[in-house]
């Protein structure tokens, strides 16, 4: 029997080619499996036991390959406990896919690695297998945490900057306020300095004038006293010289009284009495006293009493009311060359209003606020012509205020003035 050469069939050739391709594919897959930069685990679909693992996952979990084959995921630190691992495995079997974007893995040395876990179910030769892809994201998470910390620090720095900016704005505002206060204080100091210089100038002028005011009557007193010693004087000469001495003595006494009064007022040692004052009686006394002075200057003097026939009693200091009205009447007579002078009072609801008006030279508007200042007279020339130490109105204003009242002047330059002051008054029922 001849030997028969059996030729291979075309099906045998096809199977061989398929086997070669399959082996080539498996070899390529194995190379990729071994070289992958992500960890790969192959699990048994039924049991979940680890069937294979690439070197990268071995490096991540720090377990040798032989120690992890046949174990469950939770046994190599992929899940925190067995229950979590079984729940995830059952979900994977049910849905064919599971993913954890941030899963901690506890390595064998106890350190924690953070990974992204993706698991899928595949068919290999009609057999279900589970492939788990595990990517180490530890560095990325560190970077994210560092970025979060940086963003938080930046937010805190921005908040701190805003607070500092706010504090700076507040400090700048306070600084501006301080500058404004300093400027205001400087302005006040400048005004005070000017006032002090003016006051010093006025006091110097006052002292110079006071020296003159005192020497004038004193010289008259001394001069006419010497004349009285001369023999052979007639009765008329004796009477004339004596009257001059008396008049100048009275003037000197008034000057000294004003100086004493202003000194007491400035020192806060001036006393005020409280007594019942018959206003109409006081007005008539003043009329009788100053009528002689007004007649000598050919000026009419009139008393205008609100209720001249009634008893008007006022609880106050009689001497001080007389002193105030006396100062005002002296000035009125002094500065009135012709015409008339009127003085008196009016009863108001809660106060009594005294007044002295004249048809004298009057006061310019810009000077009306100055006449009550210490050591002032509006017109230095008139002061020289008419005499006076410039204290009368200052003393009058201080006395009115001590008595609880106010004083003011209404005047038209060249037409006269009216001085008005009030004293608290309660009508008796």
XYZ file of C-alpha atoms in Angstrom:
429
model
C 0.000 0.000 0.000
C 1.382 3.141 -1.069
C 1.868 5.629 1.506
C -0.454 8.509 1.010
C 0.698 12.049 1.829
C -2.033 13.790 3.775
C -2.230 17.413 2.770
C -3.393 19.861 5.449
C -6.789 21.298 4.810
C -7.545 24.991 4.515
C -9.387 24.890 7.898
C -6.207 23.763 9.627
C -4.330 26.663 8.112
C -6.996 29.115 9.265
C -6.950 27.806 12.843
C -3.177 28.082 12.946
C -3.277 31.683 11.802
C -5.921 32.474 14.388
C -3.861 30.867 17.113
C -0.832 32.888 16.075
C -2.847 36.102 16.067
C -4.332 35.218 19.414
C -0.914 34.489 20.873
C 0.409 37.729 19.369
C -2.563 39.642 20.807
C -2.126 38.056 24.200
C 1.576 38.828 24.118
C 0.874 42.467 23.186
C -1.757 42.693 25.904
C 0.698 41.208 28.379
C 3.360 43.739 27.463
C 0.859 46.566 27.869
C -0.370 44.979 31.100
C 3.150 44.784 32.494
C 4.200 48.250 31.325
C 1.019 50.162 32.227
C 1.515 53.240 34.441
C -1.795 52.542 36.123
C -2.295 49.687 38.524
C -4.302 46.784 37.045
C -5.946 43.948 38.964
C -7.750 40.996 37.391
C -10.469 39.497 39.600
C -12.464 36.323 39.414
C -16.022 37.295 38.517
C -17.609 34.785 40.857
C -15.418 35.040 43.921
C -13.777 38.434 43.580
C -10.394 36.888 44.316
C -7.351 38.491 42.703
C -6.132 36.426 39.741
C -3.461 38.716 38.392
C -1.806 42.084 39.044
C 0.643 44.233 37.117
C 3.889 45.588 38.642
C 2.515 49.110 39.094
C -0.248 48.026 41.492
C 2.308 45.915 43.362
C 4.389 49.084 43.738
C 1.387 51.140 44.908
C 0.194 48.764 47.617
C 3.720 47.616 48.537
C 2.776 43.927 48.592
C 4.632 41.216 46.576
C 2.587 39.666 43.786
C 2.576 36.211 45.375
C 1.073 37.657 48.569
C -1.922 39.259 46.875
C -2.953 36.513 44.443
C -6.138 34.818 45.619
C -6.991 37.605 48.101
C -9.927 39.953 48.272
C -9.644 43.693 47.627
C -10.267 44.649 51.228
C -7.452 42.305 52.324
C -4.869 44.382 50.441
C -6.116 47.737 51.762
C -8.338 48.845 48.845
C -11.421 49.168 51.031
C -11.668 50.166 54.630
C -13.423 46.934 55.651
C -14.933 43.733 54.352
C -18.519 45.052 54.261
C -17.626 48.008 52.037
C -15.659 45.715 49.731
C -18.528 43.236 49.384
C -21.055 46.015 48.696
C -18.839 47.425 45.948
C -18.223 43.924 44.481
C -21.959 43.146 44.352
C -22.687 46.509 42.684
C -19.949 45.781 40.137
C -21.377 42.360 39.315
C -24.838 43.862 38.974
C -23.994 46.915 36.832
C -20.776 45.777 35.163
C -19.054 49.052 36.149
C -18.068 50.918 39.272
C -15.931 53.968 39.890
C -14.464 55.764 42.925
C -12.806 59.079 42.106
C -11.007 59.321 45.406
C -10.195 56.144 47.322
C -7.569 55.806 50.046
C -5.325 52.700 49.998
C -3.462 51.640 53.075
C -0.072 50.240 52.114
C 1.634 47.469 53.960
C 3.847 50.014 55.765
C 0.709 51.818 57.002
C 1.010 54.846 54.734
C -2.009 55.994 52.772
C -2.029 56.383 49.003
C -4.910 58.100 47.244
C -6.150 56.472 44.031
C -8.836 56.680 41.397
C -10.554 53.281 41.154
C -12.400 52.127 37.972
C -13.647 48.562 37.566
C -15.305 46.900 34.547
C -16.604 43.421 33.689
C -15.168 41.877 30.462
C -15.711 38.677 28.526
C -12.527 36.733 27.829
C -13.074 33.536 25.863
C -16.735 33.699 26.851
C -15.726 33.936 30.507
C -16.502 37.000 32.650
C -13.548 38.575 34.325
C -13.214 41.826 36.289
C -10.475 44.334 35.494
C -9.749 47.048 38.037
C -7.761 50.074 36.868
C -6.140 51.957 39.714
C -4.468 55.355 39.162
C -2.267 56.861 41.820
C -3.519 60.425 42.400
C -1.591 61.076 45.612
C 0.536 63.848 44.059
C -2.480 65.377 42.373
C -4.417 65.414 45.642
C -1.429 66.973 47.389
C -1.341 69.625 44.673
C -5.094 70.167 45.030
C -4.769 70.485 48.787
C -1.822 72.831 48.382
C -3.867 74.847 45.874
C -6.815 74.878 48.281
C -4.539 76.030 51.103
C -3.037 78.673 48.813
C -6.485 79.860 47.749
C -7.584 79.951 51.391
C -4.432 81.848 52.347
C -4.991 84.189 49.395
C -8.608 84.730 50.493
C -7.432 85.387 54.038
C -4.734 87.718 52.725
C -7.323 89.538 50.606
C -9.585 89.811 53.648
C -6.624 90.980 55.713
C -5.744 93.469 52.961
C -9.328 94.755 52.910
C -9.265 95.075 56.718
C -5.897 96.815 56.560
C -7.209 99.056 53.800
C -10.256 99.822 55.950
C -8.023 100.463 58.966
C -5.849 102.688 56.776
C -8.930 104.594 55.633
C -10.056 104.991 59.259
C -6.568 106.048 60.339
C -6.403 108.449 57.414
C -9.783 109.848 58.423
C -8.621 110.163 62.045
C -5.410 111.780 60.824
C -7.392 114.281 58.756
C -9.623 114.929 61.765
C -6.530 115.368 63.930
C -5.044 117.749 61.363
C -8.315 119.680 61.292
C -8.408 119.749 65.117
C -4.792 120.909 65.214
C -5.588 123.557 62.634
C -8.613 124.594 64.678
C -6.491 124.706 67.844
C -3.880 126.739 65.980
C -6.585 129.138 64.831
C -7.934 129.374 68.377
C -4.415 129.953 69.680
C -3.845 132.645 67.071
C -7.122 134.313 68.053
C -6.219 133.930 71.752
C -2.741 135.326 71.062
C -4.231 138.282 69.206
C -6.736 138.820 72.008
C -3.979 138.565 74.610
C -1.869 141.058 72.691
C -4.878 143.316 72.277
C -5.761 142.911 75.962
C -2.185 143.703 76.930
C -2.269 146.764 74.677
C -5.621 147.847 76.111
C -4.436 147.341 79.677
C -1.279 149.314 78.935
C -3.392 152.088 77.435
C -5.772 151.803 80.392
C -2.961 152.132 82.912
C -1.582 155.140 81.070
C -5.064 156.693 80.953
C -5.741 155.731 84.573
C -2.551 157.460 85.605
C -3.796 160.562 83.851
C -7.328 160.158 85.309
C -5.963 159.906 88.843
C -3.370 162.669 88.496
C -5.888 165.160 87.073
C -8.206 165.367 90.104
C -5.271 164.826 92.467
C -3.417 167.804 90.978
C -6.567 169.898 91.334
C -6.991 168.814 94.951
C -3.365 169.568 95.795
C -3.291 172.830 93.881
C -6.439 174.294 95.343
C -5.539 172.977 98.799
C -2.379 175.074 98.618
C -4.431 178.074 97.516
C -6.583 177.661 100.616
C -3.474 178.246 102.717
C -2.848 181.664 101.222
C -3.886 184.593 103.460
C -6.478 187.157 102.488
C -8.823 184.895 100.519
C -12.351 186.146 100.122
C -15.403 184.133 101.146
C -16.301 183.520 97.485
C -12.787 182.297 96.723
C -12.846 179.959 99.715
C -16.204 178.558 98.664
C -15.097 178.174 95.014
C -11.842 176.427 95.903
C -13.595 174.159 98.384
C -16.219 173.113 95.790
C -13.475 172.342 93.279
C -11.636 170.222 95.834
C -14.881 168.388 96.728
C -15.773 167.775 93.086
C -12.313 166.416 92.264
C -12.284 164.336 95.437
C -15.619 162.842 94.397
C -14.243 162.130 90.914
C -11.129 160.526 92.379
C -13.282 158.415 94.698
C -15.347 157.194 91.730
C -12.181 156.243 89.824
C -10.826 154.314 92.789
C -14.208 152.628 93.317
C -14.288 151.508 89.659
C -10.776 150.083 89.914
C -11.673 148.190 93.090
C -14.931 146.910 91.561
C -13.350 145.631 88.323
C -10.579 143.964 90.312
C -13.107 142.175 92.527
C -15.192 141.145 89.526
C -12.178 139.671 87.708
C -11.086 137.893 90.884
C -14.599 136.485 91.468
C -14.839 138.190 94.858
C -17.678 140.574 94.114
C -20.685 140.020 96.421
C -24.350 140.551 95.596
C -26.983 141.288 98.252
C -30.656 140.351 98.142
C -33.141 142.844 99.526
C -36.528 144.380 98.796
C -36.080 147.440 96.568
C -38.727 150.143 96.092
C -38.174 150.782 92.370
C -40.076 154.109 92.125
C -38.261 155.492 95.175
C -34.908 154.546 93.629
C -35.868 156.161 90.302
C -36.782 159.452 91.989
C -33.519 159.492 93.927
C -31.586 159.073 90.669
C -33.662 161.827 89.039
C -32.830 164.265 91.846
C -29.132 163.322 91.803
C -28.524 163.591 88.054
C -30.870 166.487 87.310
C -28.237 168.920 88.630
C -25.564 167.405 86.351
C -27.811 167.472 83.272
C -28.855 171.068 83.878
C -25.212 172.139 84.044
C -24.909 170.881 80.480
C -28.313 172.274 79.467
C -29.664 168.787 78.720
C -33.191 167.787 79.743
C -33.566 164.730 82.015
C -36.894 162.875 82.189
C -38.050 159.891 84.253
C -40.442 157.523 82.472
C -41.800 155.084 85.066
C -44.194 152.344 83.982
C -46.309 152.557 87.157
C -45.167 155.686 89.085
C -48.141 155.696 91.485
C -47.945 152.041 92.497
C -45.645 150.224 94.862
C -43.192 148.236 92.714
C -40.894 146.066 94.802
C -37.983 144.101 93.402
C -35.933 141.411 95.169
C -32.373 142.372 94.209
C -29.297 144.390 95.224
C -30.342 148.068 95.477
C -26.795 149.469 95.427
C -25.888 147.524 92.271
C -29.048 148.618 90.399
C -28.225 152.216 91.388
C -24.601 151.726 90.278
C -25.628 150.343 86.856
C -28.151 153.124 86.200
C -25.645 155.681 87.529
C -22.986 154.502 85.047
C -25.467 154.650 82.156
C -26.702 158.124 83.171
C -23.128 159.405 83.565
C -22.302 158.241 80.037
C -25.522 159.702 78.624
C -24.822 163.116 80.194
C -21.176 162.938 79.165
C -21.852 162.240 75.462
C -24.980 164.370 74.971
C -24.303 167.986 73.981
C -27.927 168.929 73.435
C -31.401 167.419 73.507
C -32.688 165.167 76.238
C -32.052 162.054 78.289
C -34.795 159.649 79.366
C -34.549 156.836 81.846
C -36.999 154.552 83.601
C -38.429 151.052 83.584
C -41.156 148.809 82.131
C -42.723 145.806 83.844
C -42.694 142.632 81.769
C -44.174 139.223 82.537
C -41.069 137.683 84.148
C -38.634 140.583 84.377
C -38.347 144.339 84.762
C -36.665 146.247 81.944
C -34.609 149.344 82.835
C -33.460 151.765 80.153
C -31.445 154.949 79.601
C -31.764 156.740 76.247
C -30.119 159.911 74.966
C -29.841 162.128 71.886
C -26.069 162.158 72.007
C -23.363 161.219 69.547
C -24.466 157.574 69.179
C -22.272 154.567 68.399
C -21.236 153.229 65.006
C -22.611 149.690 64.285
C -19.149 148.091 64.088
C -18.301 149.430 67.551
C -21.501 148.422 69.362
C -20.173 144.955 70.150
C -16.995 146.426 71.695
C -18.307 148.949 74.178
C -18.837 146.400 76.974
C -15.254 145.051 76.688
C -12.860 145.897 79.461
C -10.778 149.060 79.208
C -12.501 150.284 76.022
C -14.136 153.449 74.881
C -15.251 153.723 71.305
C -13.640 157.023 70.451
C -10.271 157.846 72.033
C -10.662 161.525 71.141
C -14.042 161.735 72.871
C -12.519 159.992 75.874
C -9.899 162.694 76.084
C -12.469 165.429 75.634
C -14.999 164.029 78.087
C -12.834 162.073 80.502
C -13.600 158.581 81.778
C -11.640 155.440 82.542
C -13.533 153.074 80.216
C -14.691 150.770 83.022
C -18.288 151.870 83.566
C -19.964 149.742 80.898
C -17.729 146.750 81.657
C -18.694 146.888 85.328
C -22.363 147.432 84.437
C -22.450 144.361 82.172
C -20.793 142.188 84.846
C -23.244 143.419 87.513
C -26.308 142.824 85.300
C -25.192 139.259 84.633
C -24.555 138.657 88.346
C -28.115 139.840 89.003
C -29.411 137.288 86.481
C -30.137 139.673 83.627
C -28.837 140.832 80.240
C -27.789 144.177 78.795
C -27.637 145.531 75.246
C -27.550 148.781 73.298
C -29.539 150.156 70.354
C -27.843 153.091 68.722
C -27.715 155.192 65.556
C -24.516 157.070 64.969
C -25.102 160.804 65.364
C -28.661 160.360 66.674
C -28.295 158.826 70.108
C -28.274 155.553 72.025
C -30.572 153.484 74.207
C -29.126 151.103 76.785
C -31.499 148.441 78.081
C -30.950 145.862 80.826
C -33.302 143.355 82.453
C -33.582 141.968 85.992
C -35.763 138.951 86.949
C -39.055 140.099 88.471
C -42.171 138.361 89.762
C -45.343 140.379 90.164
C -46.935 140.129 93.584
C -50.633 139.236 93.568
